[in-house]
mmCIF file with all atom_site columns, C-alpha atoms in Angstrom:
data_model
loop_
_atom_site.group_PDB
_atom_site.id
_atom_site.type_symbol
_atom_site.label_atom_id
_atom_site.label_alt_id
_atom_site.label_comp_id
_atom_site.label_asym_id
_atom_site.label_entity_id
_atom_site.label_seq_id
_atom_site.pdbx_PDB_ins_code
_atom_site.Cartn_x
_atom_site.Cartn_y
_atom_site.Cartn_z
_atom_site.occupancy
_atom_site.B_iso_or_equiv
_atom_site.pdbx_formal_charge
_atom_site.auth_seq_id
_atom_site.auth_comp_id
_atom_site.auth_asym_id
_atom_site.auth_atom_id
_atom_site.pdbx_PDB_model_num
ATOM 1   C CA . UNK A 1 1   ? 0.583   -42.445 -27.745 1.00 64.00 ? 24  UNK A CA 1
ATOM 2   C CA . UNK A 1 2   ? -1.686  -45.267 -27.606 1.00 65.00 ? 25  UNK A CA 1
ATOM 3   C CA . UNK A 1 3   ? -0.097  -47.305 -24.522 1.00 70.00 ? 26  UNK A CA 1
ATOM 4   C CA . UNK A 1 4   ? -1.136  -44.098 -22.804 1.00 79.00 ? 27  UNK A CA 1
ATOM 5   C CA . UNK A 1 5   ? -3.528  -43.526 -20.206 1.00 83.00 ? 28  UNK A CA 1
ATOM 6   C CA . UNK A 1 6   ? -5.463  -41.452 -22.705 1.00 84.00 ? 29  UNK A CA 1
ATOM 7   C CA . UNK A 1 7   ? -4.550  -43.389 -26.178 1.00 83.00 ? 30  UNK A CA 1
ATOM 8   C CA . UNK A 1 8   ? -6.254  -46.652 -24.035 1.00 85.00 ? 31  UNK A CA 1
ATOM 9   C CA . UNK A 1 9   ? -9.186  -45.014 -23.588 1.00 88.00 ? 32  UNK A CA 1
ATOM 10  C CA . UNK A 1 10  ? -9.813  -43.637 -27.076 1.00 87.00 ? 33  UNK A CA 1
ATOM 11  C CA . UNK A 1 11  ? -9.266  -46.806 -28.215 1.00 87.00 ? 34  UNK A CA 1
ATOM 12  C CA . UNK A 1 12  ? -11.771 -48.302 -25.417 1.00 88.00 ? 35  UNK A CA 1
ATOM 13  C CA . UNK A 1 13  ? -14.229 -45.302 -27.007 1.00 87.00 ? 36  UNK A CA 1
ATOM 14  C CA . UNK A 1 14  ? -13.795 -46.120 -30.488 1.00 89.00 ? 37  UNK A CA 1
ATOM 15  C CA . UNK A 1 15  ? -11.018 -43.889 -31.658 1.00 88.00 ? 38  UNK A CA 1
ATOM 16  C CA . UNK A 1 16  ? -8.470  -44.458 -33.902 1.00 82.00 ? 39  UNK A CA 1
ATOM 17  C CA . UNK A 1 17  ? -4.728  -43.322 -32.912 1.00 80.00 ? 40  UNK A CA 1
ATOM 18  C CA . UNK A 1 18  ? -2.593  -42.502 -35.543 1.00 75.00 ? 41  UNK A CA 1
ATOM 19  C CA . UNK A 1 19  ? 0.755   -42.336 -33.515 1.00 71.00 ? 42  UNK A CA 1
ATOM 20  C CA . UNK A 1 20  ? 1.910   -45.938 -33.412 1.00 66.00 ? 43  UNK A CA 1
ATOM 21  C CA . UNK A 1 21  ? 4.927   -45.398 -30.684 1.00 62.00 ? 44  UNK A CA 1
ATOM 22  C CA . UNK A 1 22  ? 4.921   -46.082 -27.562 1.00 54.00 ? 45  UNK A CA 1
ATOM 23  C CA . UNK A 1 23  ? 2.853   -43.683 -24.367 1.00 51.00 ? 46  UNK A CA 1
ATOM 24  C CA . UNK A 1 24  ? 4.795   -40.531 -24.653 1.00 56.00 ? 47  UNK A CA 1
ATOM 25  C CA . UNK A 1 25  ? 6.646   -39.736 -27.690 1.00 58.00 ? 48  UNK A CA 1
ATOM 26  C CA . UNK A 1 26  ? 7.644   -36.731 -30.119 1.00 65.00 ? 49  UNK A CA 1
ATOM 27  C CA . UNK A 1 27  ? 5.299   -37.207 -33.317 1.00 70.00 ? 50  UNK A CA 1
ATOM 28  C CA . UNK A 1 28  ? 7.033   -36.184 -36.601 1.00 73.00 ? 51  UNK A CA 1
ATOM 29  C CA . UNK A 1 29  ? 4.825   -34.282 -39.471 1.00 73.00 ? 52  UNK A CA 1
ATOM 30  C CA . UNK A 1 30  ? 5.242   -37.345 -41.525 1.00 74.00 ? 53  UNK A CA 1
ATOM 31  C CA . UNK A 1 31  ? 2.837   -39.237 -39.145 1.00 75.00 ? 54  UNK A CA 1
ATOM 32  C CA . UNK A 1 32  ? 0.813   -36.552 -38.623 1.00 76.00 ? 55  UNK A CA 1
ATOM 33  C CA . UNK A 1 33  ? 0.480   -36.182 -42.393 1.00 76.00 ? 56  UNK A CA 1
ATOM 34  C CA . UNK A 1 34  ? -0.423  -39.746 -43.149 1.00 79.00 ? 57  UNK A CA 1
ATOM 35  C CA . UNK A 1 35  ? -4.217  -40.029 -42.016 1.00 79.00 ? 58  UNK A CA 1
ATOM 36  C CA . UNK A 1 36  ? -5.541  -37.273 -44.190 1.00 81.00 ? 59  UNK A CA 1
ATOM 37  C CA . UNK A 1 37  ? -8.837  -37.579 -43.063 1.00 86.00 ? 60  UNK A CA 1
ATOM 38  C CA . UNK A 1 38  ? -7.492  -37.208 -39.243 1.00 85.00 ? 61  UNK A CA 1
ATOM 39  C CA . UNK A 1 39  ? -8.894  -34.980 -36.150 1.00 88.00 ? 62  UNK A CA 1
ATOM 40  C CA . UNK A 1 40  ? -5.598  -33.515 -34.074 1.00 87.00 ? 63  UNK A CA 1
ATOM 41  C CA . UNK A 1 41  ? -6.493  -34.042 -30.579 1.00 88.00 ? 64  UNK A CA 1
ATOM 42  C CA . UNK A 1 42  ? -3.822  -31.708 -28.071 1.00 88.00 ? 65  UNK A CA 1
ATOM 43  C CA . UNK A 1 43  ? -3.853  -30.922 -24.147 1.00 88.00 ? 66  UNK A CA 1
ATOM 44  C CA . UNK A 1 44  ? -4.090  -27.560 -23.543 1.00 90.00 ? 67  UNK A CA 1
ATOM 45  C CA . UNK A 1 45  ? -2.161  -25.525 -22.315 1.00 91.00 ? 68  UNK A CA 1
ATOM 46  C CA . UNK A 1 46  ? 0.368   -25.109 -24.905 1.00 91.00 ? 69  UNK A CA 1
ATOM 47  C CA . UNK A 1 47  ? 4.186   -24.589 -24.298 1.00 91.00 ? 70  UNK A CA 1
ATOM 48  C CA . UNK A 1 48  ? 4.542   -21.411 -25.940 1.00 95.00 ? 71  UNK A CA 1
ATOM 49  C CA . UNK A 1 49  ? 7.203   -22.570 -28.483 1.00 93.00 ? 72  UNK A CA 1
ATOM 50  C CA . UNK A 1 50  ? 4.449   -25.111 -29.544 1.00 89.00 ? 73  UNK A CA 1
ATOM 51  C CA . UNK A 1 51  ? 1.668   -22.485 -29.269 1.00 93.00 ? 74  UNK A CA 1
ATOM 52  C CA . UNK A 1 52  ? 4.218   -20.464 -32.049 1.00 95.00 ? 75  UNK A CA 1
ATOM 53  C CA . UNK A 1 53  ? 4.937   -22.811 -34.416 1.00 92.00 ? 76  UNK A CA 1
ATOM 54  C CA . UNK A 1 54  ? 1.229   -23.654 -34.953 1.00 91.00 ? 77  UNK A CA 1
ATOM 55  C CA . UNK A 1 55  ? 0.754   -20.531 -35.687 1.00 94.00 ? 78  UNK A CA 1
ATOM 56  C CA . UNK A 1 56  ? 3.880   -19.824 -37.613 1.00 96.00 ? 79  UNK A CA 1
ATOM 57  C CA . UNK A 1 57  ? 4.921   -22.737 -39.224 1.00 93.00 ? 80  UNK A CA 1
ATOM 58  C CA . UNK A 1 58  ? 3.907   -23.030 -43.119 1.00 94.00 ? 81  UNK A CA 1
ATOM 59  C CA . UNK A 1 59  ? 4.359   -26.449 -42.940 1.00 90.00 ? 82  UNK A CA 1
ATOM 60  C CA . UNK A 1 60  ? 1.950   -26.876 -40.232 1.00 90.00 ? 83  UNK A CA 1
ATOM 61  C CA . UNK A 1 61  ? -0.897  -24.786 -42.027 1.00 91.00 ? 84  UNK A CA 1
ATOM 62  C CA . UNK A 1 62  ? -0.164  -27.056 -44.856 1.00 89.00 ? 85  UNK A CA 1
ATOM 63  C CA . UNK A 1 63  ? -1.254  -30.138 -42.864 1.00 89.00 ? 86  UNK A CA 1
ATOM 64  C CA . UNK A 1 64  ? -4.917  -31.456 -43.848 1.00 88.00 ? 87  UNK A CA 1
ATOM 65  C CA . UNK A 1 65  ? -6.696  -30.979 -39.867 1.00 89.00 ? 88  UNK A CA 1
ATOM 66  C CA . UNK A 1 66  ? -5.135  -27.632 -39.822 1.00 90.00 ? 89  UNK A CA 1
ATOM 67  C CA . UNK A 1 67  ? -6.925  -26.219 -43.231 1.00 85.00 ? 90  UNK A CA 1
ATOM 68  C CA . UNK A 1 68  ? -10.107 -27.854 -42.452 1.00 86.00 ? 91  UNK A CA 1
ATOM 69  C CA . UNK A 1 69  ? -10.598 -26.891 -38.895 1.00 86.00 ? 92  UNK A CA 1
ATOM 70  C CA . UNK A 1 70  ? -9.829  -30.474 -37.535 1.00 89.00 ? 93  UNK A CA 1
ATOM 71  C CA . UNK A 1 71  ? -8.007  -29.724 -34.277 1.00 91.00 ? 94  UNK A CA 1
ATOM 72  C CA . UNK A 1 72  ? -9.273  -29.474 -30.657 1.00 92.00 ? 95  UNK A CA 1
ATOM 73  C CA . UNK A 1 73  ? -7.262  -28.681 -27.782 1.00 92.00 ? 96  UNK A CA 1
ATOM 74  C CA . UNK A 1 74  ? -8.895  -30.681 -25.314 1.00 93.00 ? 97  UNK A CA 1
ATOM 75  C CA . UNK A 1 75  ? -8.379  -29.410 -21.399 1.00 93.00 ? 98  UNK A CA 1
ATOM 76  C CA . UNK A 1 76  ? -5.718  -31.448 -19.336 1.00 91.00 ? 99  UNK A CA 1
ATOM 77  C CA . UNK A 1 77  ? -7.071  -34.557 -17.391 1.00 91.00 ? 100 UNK A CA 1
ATOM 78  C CA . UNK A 1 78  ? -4.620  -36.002 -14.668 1.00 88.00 ? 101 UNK A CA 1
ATOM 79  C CA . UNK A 1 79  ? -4.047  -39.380 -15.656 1.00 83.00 ? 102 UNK A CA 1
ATOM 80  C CA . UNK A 1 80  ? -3.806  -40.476 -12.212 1.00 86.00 ? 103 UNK A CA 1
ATOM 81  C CA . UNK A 1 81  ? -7.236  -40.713 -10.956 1.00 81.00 ? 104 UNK A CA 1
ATOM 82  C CA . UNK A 1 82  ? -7.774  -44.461 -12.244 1.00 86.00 ? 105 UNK A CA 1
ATOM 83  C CA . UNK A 1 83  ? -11.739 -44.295 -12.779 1.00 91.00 ? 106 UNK A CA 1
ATOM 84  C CA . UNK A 1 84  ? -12.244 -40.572 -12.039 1.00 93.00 ? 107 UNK A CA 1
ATOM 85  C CA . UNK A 1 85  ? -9.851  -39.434 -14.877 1.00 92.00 ? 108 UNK A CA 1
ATOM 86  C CA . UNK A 1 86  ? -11.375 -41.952 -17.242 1.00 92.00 ? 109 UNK A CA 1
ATOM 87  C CA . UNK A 1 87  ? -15.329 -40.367 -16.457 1.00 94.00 ? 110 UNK A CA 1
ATOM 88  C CA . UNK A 1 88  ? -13.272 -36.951 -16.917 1.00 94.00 ? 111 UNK A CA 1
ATOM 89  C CA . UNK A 1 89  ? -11.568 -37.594 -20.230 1.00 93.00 ? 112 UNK A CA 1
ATOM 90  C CA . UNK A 1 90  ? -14.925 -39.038 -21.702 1.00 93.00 ? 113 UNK A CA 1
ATOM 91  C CA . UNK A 1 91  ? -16.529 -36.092 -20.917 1.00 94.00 ? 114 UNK A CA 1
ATOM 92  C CA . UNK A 1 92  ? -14.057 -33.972 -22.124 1.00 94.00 ? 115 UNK A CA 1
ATOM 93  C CA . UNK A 1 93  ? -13.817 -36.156 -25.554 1.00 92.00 ? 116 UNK A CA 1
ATOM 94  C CA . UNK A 1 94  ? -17.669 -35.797 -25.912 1.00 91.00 ? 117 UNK A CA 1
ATOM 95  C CA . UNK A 1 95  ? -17.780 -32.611 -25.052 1.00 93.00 ? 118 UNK A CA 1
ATOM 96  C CA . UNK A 1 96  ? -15.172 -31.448 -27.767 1.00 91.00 ? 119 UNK A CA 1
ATOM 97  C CA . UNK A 1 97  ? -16.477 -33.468 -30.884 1.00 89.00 ? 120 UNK A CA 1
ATOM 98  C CA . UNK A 1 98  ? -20.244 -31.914 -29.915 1.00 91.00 ? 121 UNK A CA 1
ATOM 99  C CA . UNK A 1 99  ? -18.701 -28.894 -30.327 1.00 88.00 ? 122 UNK A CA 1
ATOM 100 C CA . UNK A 1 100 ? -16.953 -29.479 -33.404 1.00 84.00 ? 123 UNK A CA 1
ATOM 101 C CA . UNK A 1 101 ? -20.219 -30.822 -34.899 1.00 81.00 ? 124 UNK A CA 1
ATOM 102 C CA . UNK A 1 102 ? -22.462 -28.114 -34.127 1.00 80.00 ? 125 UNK A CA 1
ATOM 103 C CA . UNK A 1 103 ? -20.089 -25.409 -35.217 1.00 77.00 ? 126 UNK A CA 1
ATOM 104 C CA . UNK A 1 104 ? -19.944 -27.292 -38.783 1.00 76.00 ? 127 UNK A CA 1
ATOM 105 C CA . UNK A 1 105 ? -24.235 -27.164 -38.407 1.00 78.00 ? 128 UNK A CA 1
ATOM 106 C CA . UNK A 1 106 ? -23.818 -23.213 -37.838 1.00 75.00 ? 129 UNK A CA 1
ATOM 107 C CA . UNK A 1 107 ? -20.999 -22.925 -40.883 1.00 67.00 ? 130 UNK A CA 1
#
């Protein structure tokens, strides 16, 4: 959420958060579906019930960053290591979205 560790620093970086609630919270499709245009960021790893249903669910495969290849699982950054997380989750922000852009270049 963005009073998170993490939704204060993609703000900080520029990012837009489309949950509204508070740090932690359950995020219905109906959010997720409002910001077409929206990149699904997720920690990884996966609960396997969660790991399922994206895979399962034909409501999820309807949702806009699931048909156009607009979802990165991002590894899992402690939150606890004040300035040393923050340096971590940059890098791991960067890192993802350079990905993402050079395998639309190779598509």
């Amino acid at each position: 959420g963005p009073n998170s560790f993490y939704g204060e620093l993609m703000t900080t970086f520029g990012l837009h958060n489309a949950v509204r609630s508070g740090a932690f919270s359950t995020t219905g499709f109906d959010v997720l579906g409002n910001v077409p245009d929206a990149t699904l960021l997720y920690m990884k790893p996966l609960a396997s019930s969660v790991a399922n249903m994206m895979k399962t669910s034909p409501l999820w495969h309807a949702m806009p960053f699931t048909n156009e290849g607009r979802m990165m699982g991002l590894p899992r950054v402690p939150p606890d290591g004040c300035v040393l997380s923050a340096m971590l989750f940059a890098r791991v922000l960067v890192d993802a979205f350079e990905h993402a852009d050079a395998a639309k270049e190779r598509a």
